[in-house]
Amino acid sequence: MTDHLYYHDSFLYEFDAEVRDVTAVESRSAIILDRTAFYPTSGGQVFDTGWIVADESKSRVAEVTEKDDGTILHQLEAPTTIQKGTRVHGLIDADRRRDHMQQHSGQHVLSAAFVRLFNMPTVSFHMGAESCSIDLDTKSLTGAQVEAAEGLANEIVTDDRLVSMRFVTQAEAQELGLRKLPPVDRDKLRLIDIRDFDLTACGGTHVASTGQIGCILLRKTEKVRQGWRVEFVCGKRAIATARRDYMTLAESASLFSSHIWEVAQQIRKSQEEARAERKSGEQVQEELAGLYAKQLLAETSENSGRKVVVRVFADRDSAFTKLLAQRLTRQSPNVVAFLGSTGGQPTLVFAQSPGQPFDMGALMKETLAQFGGRGGGSKDMAQGGPAKAEGLEVTLAELAAKMHD
Ligand SMILES: [Zn+2]
């Protein structure tokens, strides 16, 4: 088993060690040291990265994992020539470690705040690349509760309370009333103590006092299978997130030439305006279709007792074509209309006045068999979307000629 230096000092970013073995994890070289300050992924906290330096070489540590027996594997980015027995120097990426400490200690404070205020225990913790989350065992979670927990958590940060670590036996731990006991039986438990606020068993790396967390910012909440998930960011991540939120809001506000606080109000107003415009646009379309139908009927002469209207529009959409077909067949009892539009996705609308003898659905199917595409309809009205627009006009004219036979 590797000596876990990070158990005793979270701020140890450099250390000396001896190579115990060089092995492999999948295709990567992996180094086992007698002691390490590299934190392996465990307990919700993600691994450290950094370098392992020997006389002749400098190897990038890409990932760190721990075996069940406590052996820590330093997985390297590139193959290595380091031999067993070599003395090496380990360098931890300090910025990444500090970020992880801010997130993990922030999680302890936040989880304790939810217990203190609302008796909501944390059942899991996830540390992501951008944000972290805890899952709370609760049936409901209100916005006011989230705000209250955030408030208390940040008070604890402002208090700058001492965060200490100690080892106790299982029996001692039972007496202490921990927030969370680990599921596995170990003879020695490592406790993280946030003075007079939280005491919990944890193997992670933590800040020395709560002020180092910086701040705790709660964001999205969502219902999950085991309760409620609360997303949060701490310290420098909180600053970066707040900055990004501000930039997004500021950009949105400038589109409306308004203050950022008024963005939601402006969006609501725009949505209402868009709805009203859509409605008046639809009215105009309907009126236009009615007038256009009247004009088409006036200029189409009757043949064998019916008027056959054929039109292919390059600048009208399918909604207008359909409206026109309805108006044509309603305004006159003896109309057959073959309409198409080629602006955008080509569409076809065939319609006849009720009582006319043809079958528009069948004619549509025949036409689409020739052009490809899908569509169909009833005896009086059919719609389709031909796969191509070339030749539609000629085909519709031929179809129209048959209606007089
Ligand atoms: Zn922890």
mmCIF file of C-alpha atoms and ligand atoms in Angstrom:
data_model
loop_
_atom_site.group_PDB
_atom_site.id
_atom_site.type_symbol
_atom_site.label_atom_id
_atom_site.label_comp_id
_atom_site.label_asym_id
_atom_site.label_seq_id
_atom_site.Cartn_x
_atom_site.Cartn_y
_atom_site.Cartn_z
ATOM 1 C CA MET A 1 0.000 0.000 0.000
ATOM 2 C CA THR A 2 1.196 3.505 -0.887
ATOM 3 C CA ASP A 3 1.756 6.025 1.924
ATOM 4 C CA HIS A 4 -0.975 8.645 1.344
ATOM 5 C CA LEU A 5 0.853 11.917 2.041
ATOM 6 C CA TYR A 6 -2.233 13.981 1.123
ATOM 7 C CA TYR A 7 -4.059 12.493 4.116
ATOM 8 C CA HIS A 8 -1.855 14.577 6.401
ATOM 9 C CA ASP A 9 -1.197 17.700 4.340
ATOM 10 C CA SER A 10 -3.490 18.992 1.583
ATOM 11 C CA PHE A 11 -1.011 21.748 0.757
ATOM 12 C CA LEU A 12 1.891 19.444 -0.030
ATOM 13 C CA TYR A 13 2.446 20.083 -3.752
ATOM 14 C CA GLU A 14 5.970 18.580 -3.989
ATOM 15 C CA PHE A 15 7.457 15.411 -2.533
ATOM 16 C CA ASP A 16 10.258 12.867 -2.929
ATOM 17 C CA ALA A 17 9.565 9.172 -3.365
ATOM 18 C CA GLU A 18 10.946 5.896 -4.679
ATOM 19 C CA VAL A 19 9.492 3.913 -7.561
ATOM 20 C CA ARG A 20 8.142 0.599 -6.232
ATOM 21 C CA ASP A 21 6.936 -0.726 -9.545
ATOM 22 C CA VAL A 22 6.152 0.226 -13.133
ATOM 23 C CA THR A 23 3.031 -1.398 -14.492
ATOM 24 C CA ALA A 24 0.233 -0.548 -16.931
ATOM 25 C CA VAL A 25 -3.404 0.506 -16.787
ATOM 26 C CA GLU A 26 -4.938 -0.433 -20.124
ATOM 27 C CA SER A 27 -2.491 1.054 -22.653
ATOM 28 C CA ARG A 28 -0.904 3.556 -20.253
ATOM 29 C CA SER A 29 2.289 3.187 -18.209
ATOM 30 C CA ALA A 30 1.518 3.443 -14.500
ATOM 31 C CA ILE A 31 4.006 4.145 -11.735
ATOM 32 C CA ILE A 32 3.633 2.924 -8.163
ATOM 33 C CA LEU A 33 5.538 4.937 -5.540
ATOM 34 C CA ASP A 34 6.285 4.157 -1.889
ATOM 35 C CA ARG A 35 4.595 7.465 -0.948
ATOM 36 C CA THR A 36 2.587 10.058 -2.865
ATOM 37 C CA ALA A 37 0.861 13.421 -2.570
ATOM 38 C CA PHE A 38 -1.155 12.728 -5.767
ATOM 39 C CA TYR A 39 -4.848 12.364 -4.923
ATOM 40 C CA PRO A 40 -6.612 9.474 -6.725
ATOM 41 C CA THR A 41 -10.270 9.754 -7.783
ATOM 42 C CA SER A 42 -12.345 8.775 -4.748
ATOM 43 C CA GLY A 43 -15.171 9.988 -2.530
ATOM 44 C CA GLY A 44 -16.554 12.279 -5.236
ATOM 45 C CA GLN A 45 -13.279 14.189 -5.623
ATOM 46 C CA VAL A 46 -11.425 13.831 -8.905
ATOM 47 C CA PHE A 47 -7.716 13.020 -9.321
ATOM 48 C CA ASP A 48 -4.712 15.338 -9.307
ATOM 49 C CA THR A 49 -2.481 15.844 -12.307
ATOM 50 C CA GLY A 50 1.164 16.903 -12.345
ATOM 51 C CA TRP A 51 4.647 15.556 -13.053
ATOM 52 C CA ILE A 52 6.936 12.781 -11.885
ATOM 53 C CA VAL A 53 10.521 13.918 -12.343
ATOM 54 C CA ALA A 54 13.549 11.611 -12.411
ATOM 55 C CA ASP A 55 17.179 12.522 -13.287
ATOM 56 C CA GLU A 56 16.741 11.803 -16.959
ATOM 57 C CA SER A 57 13.039 12.247 -17.483
ATOM 58 C CA LYS A 58 9.923 14.239 -16.688
ATOM 59 C CA SER A 59 6.649 12.339 -17.011
ATOM 60 C CA ARG A 60 3.206 13.931 -17.170
ATOM 61 C CA VAL A 61 0.715 12.315 -14.755
ATOM 62 C CA ALA A 62 -2.538 12.169 -16.707
ATOM 63 C CA GLU A 63 -4.723 10.311 -14.211
ATOM 64 C CA VAL A 64 -4.435 8.845 -10.717
ATOM 65 C CA THR A 65 -6.392 5.851 -9.468
ATOM 66 C CA GLU A 66 -6.401 3.761 -6.315
ATOM 67 C CA LYS A 67 -6.648 -0.020 -6.073
ATOM 68 C CA ASP A 68 -8.774 -1.675 -3.391
ATOM 69 C CA ASP A 69 -5.631 -2.435 -1.359
ATOM 70 C CA GLY A 70 -4.689 1.269 -1.207
ATOM 71 C CA THR A 71 -1.993 1.124 -3.910
ATOM 72 C CA ILE A 72 -2.006 4.307 -5.965
ATOM 73 C CA LEU A 73 -1.398 4.160 -9.714
ATOM 74 C CA HIS A 74 0.099 7.243 -11.405
ATOM 75 C CA GLN A 75 -0.981 6.822 -15.009
ATOM 76 C CA LEU A 76 1.365 8.566 -17.420
ATOM 77 C CA GLU A 77 0.510 10.406 -20.613
ATOM 78 C CA ALA A 78 3.427 8.837 -22.532
ATOM 79 C CA PRO A 79 5.432 5.592 -22.185
ATOM 80 C CA THR A 80 8.292 5.844 -19.663
ATOM 81 C CA THR A 81 11.779 4.447 -19.186
ATOM 82 C CA ILE A 82 11.688 4.973 -15.388
ATOM 83 C CA GLN A 83 12.865 1.827 -13.567
ATOM 84 C CA LYS A 84 11.863 0.270 -10.284
ATOM 85 C CA GLY A 85 14.007 1.671 -7.461
ATOM 86 C CA THR A 86 14.490 5.117 -9.062
ATOM 87 C CA ARG A 87 14.311 8.146 -6.770
ATOM 88 C CA VAL A 88 11.797 10.635 -8.161
ATOM 89 C CA HIS A 89 10.341 14.024 -7.327
ATOM 90 C CA GLY A 90 6.573 14.540 -7.577
ATOM 91 C CA LEU A 91 4.999 17.852 -8.597
ATOM 92 C CA ILE A 92 1.255 18.371 -8.183
ATOM 93 C CA ASP A 93 -0.675 20.856 -10.364
ATOM 94 C CA ALA A 94 -1.380 23.245 -7.494
ATOM 95 C CA ASP A 95 -4.131 25.279 -9.209
ATOM 96 C CA ARG A 96 -6.131 22.149 -9.928
ATOM 97 C CA ARG A 97 -5.624 20.848 -6.361
ATOM 98 C CA ARG A 98 -6.665 24.218 -4.859
ATOM 99 C CA ASP A 99 -9.788 24.210 -7.006
ATOM 100 C CA HIS A 100 -10.651 20.691 -5.831
ATOM 101 C CA MET A 101 -10.128 21.706 -2.191
ATOM 102 C CA GLN A 102 -12.448 24.689 -2.623
ATOM 103 C CA GLN A 103 -15.144 22.498 -4.203
ATOM 104 C CA HIS A 104 -14.829 19.608 -1.736
ATOM 105 C CA SER A 105 -14.653 21.692 1.462
ATOM 106 C CA GLY A 106 -17.476 23.824 0.061
ATOM 107 C CA GLN A 107 -19.496 20.636 -0.367
ATOM 108 C CA HIS A 108 -19.000 19.680 3.292
ATOM 109 C CA VAL A 109 -20.177 23.127 4.412
ATOM 110 C CA LEU A 110 -23.164 23.069 2.065
ATOM 111 C CA SER A 111 -24.210 19.519 2.983
ATOM 112 C CA ALA A 112 -24.026 20.418 6.672
ATOM 113 C CA ALA A 113 -26.082 23.576 6.055
ATOM 114 C CA PHE A 114 -28.885 21.527 4.444
ATOM 115 C CA VAL A 115 -28.863 19.137 7.439
ATOM 116 C CA ARG A 116 -28.818 21.942 10.025
ATOM 117 C CA LEU A 117 -31.593 23.958 8.409
ATOM 118 C CA PHE A 118 -33.885 21.339 6.887
ATOM 119 C CA ASN A 119 -32.601 17.934 8.002
ATOM 120 C CA MET A 120 -31.836 16.993 4.383
ATOM 121 C CA PRO A 121 -28.914 14.533 4.236
ATOM 122 C CA THR A 122 -26.578 14.411 1.247
ATOM 123 C CA VAL A 123 -26.583 10.987 -0.416
ATOM 124 C CA SER A 124 -24.014 11.651 -3.142
ATOM 125 C CA PHE A 125 -21.461 14.200 -4.312
ATOM 126 C CA HIS A 126 -20.244 14.714 -7.857
ATOM 127 C CA MET A 127 -17.338 16.942 -8.887
ATOM 128 C CA GLY A 128 -17.487 17.844 -12.573
ATOM 129 C CA ALA A 129 -15.097 19.806 -14.748
ATOM 130 C CA GLU A 130 -17.370 22.864 -14.668
ATOM 131 C CA SER A 131 -19.685 22.454 -11.712
ATOM 132 C CA CYS A 132 -20.344 20.164 -8.757
ATOM 133 C CA SER A 133 -23.542 18.703 -7.392
ATOM 134 C CA ILE A 134 -24.949 17.006 -4.328
ATOM 135 C CA ASP A 135 -28.045 14.845 -4.212
ATOM 136 C CA LEU A 136 -30.250 15.547 -1.195
ATOM 137 C CA ASP A 137 -32.525 12.920 0.287
ATOM 138 C CA THR A 138 -35.733 14.966 0.292
ATOM 139 C CA LYS A 139 -39.128 14.845 -1.393
ATOM 140 C CA SER A 140 -39.267 18.577 -2.039
ATOM 141 C CA LEU A 141 -36.892 21.516 -2.245
ATOM 142 C CA THR A 142 -38.028 25.133 -2.570
ATOM 143 C CA GLY A 143 -36.200 28.152 -3.919
ATOM 144 C CA ALA A 144 -36.352 29.736 -0.462
ATOM 145 C CA GLN A 145 -34.661 26.671 1.088
ATOM 146 C CA VAL A 146 -31.889 26.816 -1.517
ATOM 147 C CA GLU A 147 -31.345 30.495 -0.764
ATOM 148 C CA ALA A 148 -31.300 29.880 3.004
ATOM 149 C CA ALA A 149 -28.755 27.043 2.704
ATOM 150 C CA GLU A 150 -26.585 29.208 0.448
ATOM 151 C CA GLY A 151 -26.817 32.007 3.009
ATOM 152 C CA LEU A 152 -25.789 29.828 5.959
ATOM 153 C CA ALA A 153 -22.984 28.147 3.972
ATOM 154 C CA ASN A 154 -21.498 31.521 3.077
ATOM 155 C CA GLU A 155 -21.765 32.700 6.670
ATOM 156 C CA ILE A 156 -19.609 29.726 7.645
ATOM 157 C CA VAL A 157 -17.148 30.750 4.900
ATOM 158 C CA THR A 158 -17.063 34.313 6.224
ATOM 159 C CA ASP A 159 -16.489 33.015 9.789
ATOM 160 C CA ASP A 160 -13.204 31.551 8.493
ATOM 161 C CA ARG A 161 -13.573 28.530 10.770
ATOM 162 C CA LEU A 162 -10.686 26.156 11.288
ATOM 163 C CA VAL A 163 -10.853 22.934 9.233
ATOM 164 C CA SER A 164 -8.880 20.157 10.905
ATOM 165 C CA MET A 165 -8.278 16.479 10.284
ATOM 166 C CA ARG A 166 -7.840 13.594 12.693
ATOM 167 C CA PHE A 167 -7.926 9.811 12.775
ATOM 168 C CA VAL A 168 -10.238 7.908 15.119
ATOM 169 C CA THR A 169 -11.316 4.289 15.593
ATOM 170 C CA GLN A 170 -14.766 3.064 14.498
ATOM 171 C CA ALA A 171 -15.823 2.907 18.141
ATOM 172 C CA GLU A 172 -14.719 6.487 18.760
ATOM 173 C CA ALA A 173 -16.490 7.613 15.604
ATOM 174 C CA GLN A 174 -19.795 6.100 16.792
ATOM 175 C CA GLU A 175 -19.646 8.313 19.902
ATOM 176 C CA LEU A 176 -18.909 11.512 17.958
ATOM 177 C CA GLY A 177 -22.181 11.763 16.062
ATOM 178 C CA LEU A 178 -20.744 12.169 12.560
ATOM 179 C CA ARG A 179 -22.818 13.650 9.742
ATOM 180 C CA LYS A 180 -21.830 10.683 7.594
ATOM 181 C CA LEU A 181 -20.190 7.364 8.424
ATOM 182 C CA PRO A 182 -18.469 5.529 5.568
ATOM 183 C CA PRO A 183 -20.099 2.250 4.504
ATOM 184 C CA VAL A 184 -16.875 0.216 4.656
ATOM 185 C CA ASP A 185 -15.380 -1.079 7.881
ATOM 186 C CA ARG A 186 -11.914 0.321 8.400
ATOM 187 C CA ASP A 187 -10.027 0.233 11.685
ATOM 188 C CA LYS A 188 -9.091 3.901 11.410
ATOM 189 C CA LEU A 189 -11.400 6.633 10.156
ATOM 190 C CA ARG A 190 -10.218 9.979 8.871
ATOM 191 C CA LEU A 191 -12.427 12.814 10.086
ATOM 192 C CA ILE A 192 -12.762 16.312 8.675
ATOM 193 C CA ASP A 193 -13.806 18.756 11.370
ATOM 194 C CA ILE A 194 -15.177 22.182 10.493
ATOM 195 C CA ARG A 195 -15.076 23.786 13.899
ATOM 196 C CA ASP A 196 -18.469 23.732 15.649
ATOM 197 C CA PHE A 197 -20.288 23.133 12.373
ATOM 198 C CA ASP A 198 -19.547 19.792 10.721
ATOM 199 C CA LEU A 199 -17.762 16.556 11.521
ATOM 200 C CA THR A 200 -17.660 13.891 8.861
ATOM 201 C CA ALA A 201 -15.547 10.966 7.691
ATOM 202 C CA CYS A 202 -13.758 11.777 4.434
ATOM 203 C CA GLY A 203 -10.537 10.918 2.614
ATOM 204 C CA GLY A 204 -10.441 14.075 0.499
ATOM 205 C CA THR A 205 -8.128 17.067 0.448
ATOM 206 C CA HIS A 206 -9.495 20.099 2.292
ATOM 207 C CA VAL A 207 -8.758 23.747 2.923
ATOM 208 C CA ALA A 208 -7.187 24.780 6.282
ATOM 209 C CA SER A 209 -9.985 27.202 7.142
ATOM 210 C CA THR A 210 -13.379 27.886 5.568
ATOM 211 C CA GLY A 211 -12.329 31.346 4.350
ATOM 212 C CA GLN A 212 -10.169 29.584 1.742
ATOM 213 C CA ILE A 213 -13.333 28.207 0.099
ATOM 214 C CA GLY A 214 -13.890 31.769 -1.134
ATOM 215 C CA CYS A 215 -17.641 31.560 -1.650
ATOM 216 C CA ILE A 216 -20.358 29.017 -2.367
ATOM 217 C CA LEU A 217 -22.759 29.727 -5.208
ATOM 218 C CA LEU A 218 -25.850 27.549 -5.682
ATOM 219 C CA ARG A 219 -27.274 27.229 -9.164
ATOM 220 C CA LYS A 220 -29.638 24.752 -10.831
ATOM 221 C CA THR A 221 -31.788 22.361 -8.809
ATOM 222 C CA GLU A 222 -33.574 19.389 -10.325
ATOM 223 C CA LYS A 223 -35.646 16.454 -9.195
ATOM 224 C CA VAL A 224 -33.760 13.164 -9.505
ATOM 225 C CA ARG A 225 -34.666 9.575 -8.670
ATOM 226 C CA GLN A 226 -33.149 9.657 -5.189
ATOM 227 C CA GLY A 227 -34.281 13.170 -4.222
ATOM 228 C CA TRP A 228 -33.164 16.610 -5.338
ATOM 229 C CA ARG A 229 -29.898 17.506 -7.109
ATOM 230 C CA VAL A 230 -28.311 20.849 -6.236
ATOM 231 C CA GLU A 231 -25.630 22.195 -8.547
ATOM 232 C CA PHE A 232 -23.023 24.486 -6.978
ATOM 233 C CA VAL A 233 -19.640 26.094 -7.592
ATOM 234 C CA CYS A 234 -17.122 27.354 -5.040
ATOM 235 C CA GLY A 235 -14.229 29.797 -4.916
ATOM 236 C CA LYS A 236 -12.588 30.750 -8.207
ATOM 237 C CA ARG A 237 -15.102 28.617 -10.095
ATOM 238 C CA ALA A 238 -17.895 30.700 -8.592
ATOM 239 C CA ILE A 239 -16.170 33.877 -9.792
ATOM 240 C CA ALA A 240 -15.675 32.440 -13.295
ATOM 241 C CA THR A 241 -19.283 31.238 -13.412
ATOM 242 C CA ALA A 242 -20.669 34.558 -12.193
ATOM 243 C CA ARG A 243 -18.503 36.356 -14.778
ATOM 244 C CA ARG A 244 -19.827 34.128 -17.559
ATOM 245 C CA ASP A 245 -23.416 34.600 -16.386
ATOM 246 C CA TYR A 246 -22.869 38.363 -16.361
ATOM 247 C CA MET A 247 -21.394 38.396 -19.887
ATOM 248 C CA THR A 248 -24.365 36.382 -21.169
ATOM 249 C CA LEU A 249 -26.843 38.675 -19.463
ATOM 250 C CA ALA A 250 -25.012 41.808 -20.581
ATOM 251 C CA GLU A 251 -25.009 40.607 -24.209
ATOM 252 C CA SER A 252 -28.727 39.799 -23.986
ATOM 253 C CA ALA A 253 -29.455 43.177 -22.381
ATOM 254 C CA SER A 254 -27.573 45.040 -25.108
ATOM 255 C CA LEU A 255 -29.746 43.322 -27.746
ATOM 256 C CA PHE A 256 -32.732 44.925 -26.038
ATOM 257 C CA SER A 257 -30.864 48.159 -25.156
ATOM 258 C CA SER A 258 -31.966 47.567 -21.584
ATOM 259 C CA HIS A 259 -30.509 46.976 -18.139
ATOM 260 C CA ILE A 260 -29.620 43.350 -17.310
ATOM 261 C CA TRP A 261 -32.325 43.211 -14.617
ATOM 262 C CA GLU A 262 -34.955 43.926 -17.288
ATOM 263 C CA VAL A 263 -33.969 41.134 -19.710
ATOM 264 C CA ALA A 264 -36.757 38.743 -18.658
ATOM 265 C CA GLN A 265 -39.356 41.518 -18.906
ATOM 266 C CA GLN A 266 -38.032 42.454 -22.364
ATOM 267 C CA ILE A 267 -38.176 38.843 -23.572
ATOM 268 C CA ARG A 268 -41.763 38.543 -22.350
ATOM 269 C CA LYS A 269 -42.649 41.750 -24.209
ATOM 270 C CA SER A 270 -40.973 40.526 -27.424
ATOM 271 C CA GLN A 271 -42.781 37.197 -27.216
ATOM 272 C CA GLU A 272 -46.128 38.981 -26.845
ATOM 273 C CA GLU A 273 -45.333 41.239 -29.799
ATOM 274 C CA ALA A 274 -44.287 38.260 -31.921
ATOM 275 C CA ARG A 275 -47.530 36.455 -31.048
ATOM 276 C CA ALA A 276 -49.606 39.504 -31.991
ATOM 277 C CA GLU A 277 -47.706 39.922 -35.246
ATOM 278 C CA ARG A 278 -48.112 36.265 -36.122
ATOM 279 C CA LYS A 279 -51.830 36.563 -35.536
ATOM 280 C CA SER A 280 -52.244 39.671 -37.673
ATOM 281 C CA GLY A 281 -50.032 38.060 -40.334
ATOM 282 C CA GLU A 282 -52.350 35.079 -40.411
ATOM 283 C CA GLN A 283 -55.356 37.371 -40.794
ATOM 284 C CA VAL A 284 -53.731 39.176 -43.715
ATOM 285 C CA GLN A 285 -52.886 35.805 -45.327
ATOM 286 C CA GLU A 286 -56.502 34.703 -45.001
ATOM 287 C CA GLU A 287 -57.838 37.918 -46.468
ATOM 288 C CA LEU A 288 -55.313 37.756 -49.283
ATOM 289 C CA ALA A 289 -56.247 34.136 -50.027
ATOM 290 C CA GLY A 290 -59.915 35.137 -50.174
ATOM 291 C CA LEU A 291 -59.259 38.011 -52.584
ATOM 292 C CA TYR A 292 -56.901 35.953 -54.683
ATOM 293 C CA ALA A 293 -59.436 33.125 -54.908
ATOM 294 C CA LYS A 294 -62.041 35.603 -56.117
ATOM 295 C CA GLN A 295 -59.712 36.942 -58.806
ATOM 296 C CA LEU A 296 -58.665 33.450 -59.982
ATOM 297 C CA LEU A 297 -62.284 32.352 -60.243
ATOM 298 C CA ALA A 298 -63.117 35.497 -62.226
ATOM 299 C CA GLU A 299 -60.374 34.923 -64.767
ATOM 300 C CA THR A 300 -60.893 31.142 -65.131
ATOM 301 C CA SER A 301 -63.480 30.185 -67.694
ATOM 302 C CA GLU A 302 -65.850 27.318 -67.185
ATOM 303 C CA ASN A 303 -65.296 24.181 -69.231
ATOM 304 C CA SER A 304 -67.638 21.147 -69.181
ATOM 305 C CA GLY A 305 -69.484 22.813 -66.251
ATOM 306 C CA ARG A 306 -66.462 23.313 -63.985
ATOM 307 C CA LYS A 307 -63.567 25.675 -63.401
ATOM 308 C CA VAL A 308 -60.148 24.089 -63.150
ATOM 309 C CA VAL A 309 -57.528 26.300 -61.485
ATOM 310 C CA VAL A 310 -53.841 25.494 -61.886
ATOM 311 C CA ARG A 311 -51.120 27.576 -60.217
ATOM 312 C CA VAL A 312 -47.564 26.948 -59.020
ATOM 313 C CA PHE A 313 -46.240 29.701 -56.729
ATOM 314 C CA ALA A 314 -42.556 30.376 -56.328
ATOM 315 C CA ASP A 315 -43.035 32.896 -53.516
ATOM 316 C CA ARG A 316 -45.789 31.442 -51.327
ATOM 317 C CA ASP A 317 -45.583 28.856 -48.571
ATOM 318 C CA SER A 318 -47.669 25.721 -48.098
ATOM 319 C CA ALA A 319 -49.963 27.397 -45.525
ATOM 320 C CA PHE A 320 -51.040 30.020 -48.068
ATOM 321 C CA THR A 321 -51.508 27.414 -50.813
ATOM 322 C CA LYS A 322 -53.774 25.424 -48.525
ATOM 323 C CA LEU A 323 -55.788 28.518 -47.540
ATOM 324 C CA LEU A 324 -56.223 29.399 -51.208
ATOM 325 C CA ALA A 325 -57.449 25.896 -52.031
ATOM 326 C CA GLN A 326 -60.028 26.136 -49.229
ATOM 327 C CA ARG A 327 -61.252 29.570 -50.378
ATOM 328 C CA LEU A 328 -61.466 28.505 -54.040
ATOM 329 C CA THR A 329 -63.538 25.416 -53.322
ATOM 330 C CA ARG A 330 -65.779 27.218 -50.788
ATOM 331 C CA GLN A 331 -66.470 30.284 -52.927
ATOM 332 C CA SER A 332 -67.731 28.269 -55.865
ATOM 333 C CA PRO A 333 -69.492 24.866 -56.065
ATOM 334 C CA ASN A 334 -67.787 23.665 -59.265
ATOM 335 C CA VAL A 335 -64.051 24.177 -58.740
ATOM 336 C CA VAL A 336 -61.134 21.821 -59.029
ATOM 337 C CA ALA A 337 -57.763 23.291 -57.957
ATOM 338 C CA PHE A 338 -54.249 21.960 -58.512
ATOM 339 C CA LEU A 339 -51.891 24.192 -56.565
ATOM 340 C CA GLY A 340 -48.231 24.002 -55.790
ATOM 341 C CA SER A 341 -45.557 26.077 -54.096
ATOM 342 C CA THR A 342 -41.851 25.829 -54.819
ATOM 343 C CA GLY A 343 -40.551 28.512 -52.456
ATOM 344 C CA GLY A 344 -38.667 26.443 -49.877
ATOM 345 C CA GLN A 345 -39.788 22.816 -49.509
ATOM 346 C CA PRO A 346 -42.028 22.059 -52.546
ATOM 347 C CA THR A 347 -45.652 21.322 -51.649
ATOM 348 C CA LEU A 348 -48.823 20.360 -53.499
ATOM 349 C CA VAL A 349 -52.473 20.955 -52.624
ATOM 350 C CA PHE A 350 -55.279 19.375 -54.685
ATOM 351 C CA ALA A 351 -58.868 20.303 -53.852
ATOM 352 C CA GLN A 352 -62.355 20.130 -55.324
ATOM 353 C CA SER A 353 -65.677 21.672 -54.300
ATOM 354 C CA PRO A 354 -67.848 19.197 -52.364
ATOM 355 C CA GLY A 355 -69.898 17.109 -54.812
ATOM 356 C CA GLN A 356 -67.331 17.136 -57.645
ATOM 357 C CA PRO A 357 -66.664 13.620 -58.915
ATOM 358 C CA PHE A 358 -62.894 13.243 -58.699
ATOM 359 C CA ASP A 359 -60.669 11.739 -56.012
ATOM 360 C CA MET A 360 -57.972 14.221 -54.922
ATOM 361 C CA GLY A 361 -56.293 11.711 -52.592
ATOM 362 C CA ALA A 362 -55.849 9.218 -55.435
ATOM 363 C CA LEU A 363 -54.621 11.922 -57.866
ATOM 364 C CA MET A 364 -52.093 13.087 -55.256
ATOM 365 C CA LYS A 365 -50.760 9.543 -54.865
ATOM 366 C CA GLU A 366 -50.413 9.178 -58.655
ATOM 367 C CA THR A 367 -48.574 12.491 -58.918
ATOM 368 C CA LEU A 368 -46.219 11.699 -56.043
ATOM 369 C CA ALA A 369 -45.483 8.293 -57.591
ATOM 370 C CA GLN A 370 -43.978 10.321 -60.426
ATOM 371 C CA PHE A 371 -42.158 12.950 -58.299
ATOM 372 C CA GLY A 372 -41.302 11.022 -55.179
ATOM 373 C CA GLY A 373 -42.174 12.266 -51.710
ATOM 374 C CA ARG A 374 -45.064 11.682 -49.343
ATOM 375 C CA GLY A 375 -48.635 12.818 -49.073
ATOM 376 C CA GLY A 376 -52.307 11.949 -49.336
ATOM 377 C CA GLY A 377 -55.738 13.063 -48.255
ATOM 378 C CA SER A 378 -59.463 12.699 -48.771
ATOM 379 C CA LYS A 379 -61.625 12.750 -51.845
ATOM 380 C CA ASP A 380 -62.030 16.554 -51.699
ATOM 381 C CA MET A 381 -58.650 17.697 -50.327
ATOM 382 C CA ALA A 382 -55.126 16.262 -50.494
ATOM 383 C CA GLN A 383 -51.672 17.546 -49.615
ATOM 384 C CA GLY A 384 -48.210 16.316 -50.495
ATOM 385 C CA GLY A 385 -44.545 17.136 -50.435
ATOM 386 C CA PRO A 386 -42.913 16.178 -53.759
ATOM 387 C CA ALA A 387 -39.200 15.329 -53.612
ATOM 388 C CA LYS A 388 -38.448 17.710 -56.483
ATOM 389 C CA ALA A 389 -40.041 20.811 -58.018
ATOM 390 C CA GLU A 390 -38.851 20.466 -61.650
ATOM 391 C CA GLY A 391 -41.696 19.667 -64.046
ATOM 392 C CA LEU A 392 -44.495 20.255 -61.514
ATOM 393 C CA GLU A 393 -46.150 22.968 -63.615
ATOM 394 C CA VAL A 394 -46.346 20.769 -66.744
ATOM 395 C CA THR A 395 -47.690 17.801 -64.805
ATOM 396 C CA LEU A 396 -50.377 19.903 -63.072
ATOM 397 C CA ALA A 397 -51.441 21.367 -66.429
ATOM 398 C CA GLU A 398 -51.766 17.839 -67.875
ATOM 399 C CA LEU A 399 -53.770 16.795 -64.844
ATOM 400 C CA ALA A 400 -56.053 19.822 -65.271
ATOM 401 C CA ALA A 401 -56.671 18.990 -68.951
ATOM 402 C CA LYS A 402 -57.989 15.555 -67.943
ATOM 403 C CA MET A 403 -60.636 17.170 -65.709
ATOM 404 C CA HIS A 404 -62.486 18.406 -68.803
ATOM 405 C CA ASP A 405 -62.629 15.095 -70.628
HETATM 406 ZN ZN ZN B 1 -15.674 14.698 1.714
#
